XYZ file of C-alpha atoms in Angstrom:
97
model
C -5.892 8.366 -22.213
C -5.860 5.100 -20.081
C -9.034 3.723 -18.410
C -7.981 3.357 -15.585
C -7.753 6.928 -14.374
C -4.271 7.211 -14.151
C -3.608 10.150 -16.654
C -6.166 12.368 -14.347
C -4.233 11.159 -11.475
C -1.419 12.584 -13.042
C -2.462 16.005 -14.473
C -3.086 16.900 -10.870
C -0.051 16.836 -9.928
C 2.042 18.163 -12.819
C 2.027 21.587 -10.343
C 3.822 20.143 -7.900
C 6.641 18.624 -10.269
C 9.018 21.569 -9.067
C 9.301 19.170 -5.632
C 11.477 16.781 -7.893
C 14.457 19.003 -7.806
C 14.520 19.698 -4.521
C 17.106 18.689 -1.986
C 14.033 16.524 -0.231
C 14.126 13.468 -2.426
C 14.274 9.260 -1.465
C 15.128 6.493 -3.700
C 13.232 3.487 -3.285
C 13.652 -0.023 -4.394
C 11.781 -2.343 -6.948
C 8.649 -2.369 -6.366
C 5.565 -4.568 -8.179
C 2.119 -2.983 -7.997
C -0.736 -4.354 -10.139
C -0.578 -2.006 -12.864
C 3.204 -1.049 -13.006
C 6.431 -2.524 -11.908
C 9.254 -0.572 -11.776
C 13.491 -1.062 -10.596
C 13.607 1.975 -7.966
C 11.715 5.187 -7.823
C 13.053 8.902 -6.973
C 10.297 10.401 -4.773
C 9.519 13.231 -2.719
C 10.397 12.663 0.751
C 6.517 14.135 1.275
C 4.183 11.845 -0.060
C 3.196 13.831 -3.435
C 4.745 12.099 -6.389
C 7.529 9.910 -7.559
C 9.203 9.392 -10.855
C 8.978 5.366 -11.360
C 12.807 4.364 -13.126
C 14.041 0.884 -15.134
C 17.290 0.115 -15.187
C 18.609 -0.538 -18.385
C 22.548 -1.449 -17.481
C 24.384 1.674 -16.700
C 21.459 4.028 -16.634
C 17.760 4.854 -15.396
C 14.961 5.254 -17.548
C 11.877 7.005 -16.805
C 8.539 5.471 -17.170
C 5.979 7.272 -15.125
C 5.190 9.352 -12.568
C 2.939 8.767 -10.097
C 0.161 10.455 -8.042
C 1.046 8.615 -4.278
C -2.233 10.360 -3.280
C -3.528 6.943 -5.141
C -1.047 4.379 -4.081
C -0.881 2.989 -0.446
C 1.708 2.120 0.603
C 4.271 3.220 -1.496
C 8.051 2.207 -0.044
C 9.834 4.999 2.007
C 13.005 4.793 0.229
C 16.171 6.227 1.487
C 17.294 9.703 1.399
C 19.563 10.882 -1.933
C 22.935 12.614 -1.507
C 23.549 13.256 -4.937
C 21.578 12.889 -8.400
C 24.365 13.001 -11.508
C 23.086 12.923 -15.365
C 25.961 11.415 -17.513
C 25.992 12.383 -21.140
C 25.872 8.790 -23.106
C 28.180 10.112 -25.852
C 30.839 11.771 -23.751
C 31.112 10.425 -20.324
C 30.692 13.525 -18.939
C 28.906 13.847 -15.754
C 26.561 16.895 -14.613
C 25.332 17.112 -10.673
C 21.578 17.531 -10.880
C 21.015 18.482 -7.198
């Protein structure tokens, strides 16, 4: 566990994870907070969690999710149309929501 709270900040929301897949979702831009920086974010379009993403060429990669209880202000992001998942091996493309 970190110090700085952040994995309690967490656990409390890990019951409201179903929100990600949704059809309510916004992407935000790069953002640069203290403790994290990130390339864009998929969030819920109410302010519960996001899902903070690095771009790594042609694809998105994870690296936390976040508690926006704790984080003021977090970016508003636009509203997503489509999410697709393609398979790195094949090329073949799955629509998430």
């Amino acid at each position: 566990m970190k110090k700085d709270g952040s994995t309690f900040q967490k656990l409390q929301i890990m019951n409201q994870f179903q929100e990600m897949l949704g059809p309510h979702l916004r992407l935000t831009g790069r953002s640069n907070f203290t403790y994290l920086k990130f390339d864009h974010s998929i969030r819920t379009n109410k302010s519960i969690l996001a899902l903070a993403l690095l771009n790594n060429q042609n694809y998105m990669i994870p690296i936390s999710l976040l508690n926006l209880k704790f984080i003021h202000p977090f970016p508003n992001g636009e509203k997503i149309i489509k999410i697709e998942s393609r398979d790195l091996k094949t090329g073949k493309i799955t629509i998430l929501n």
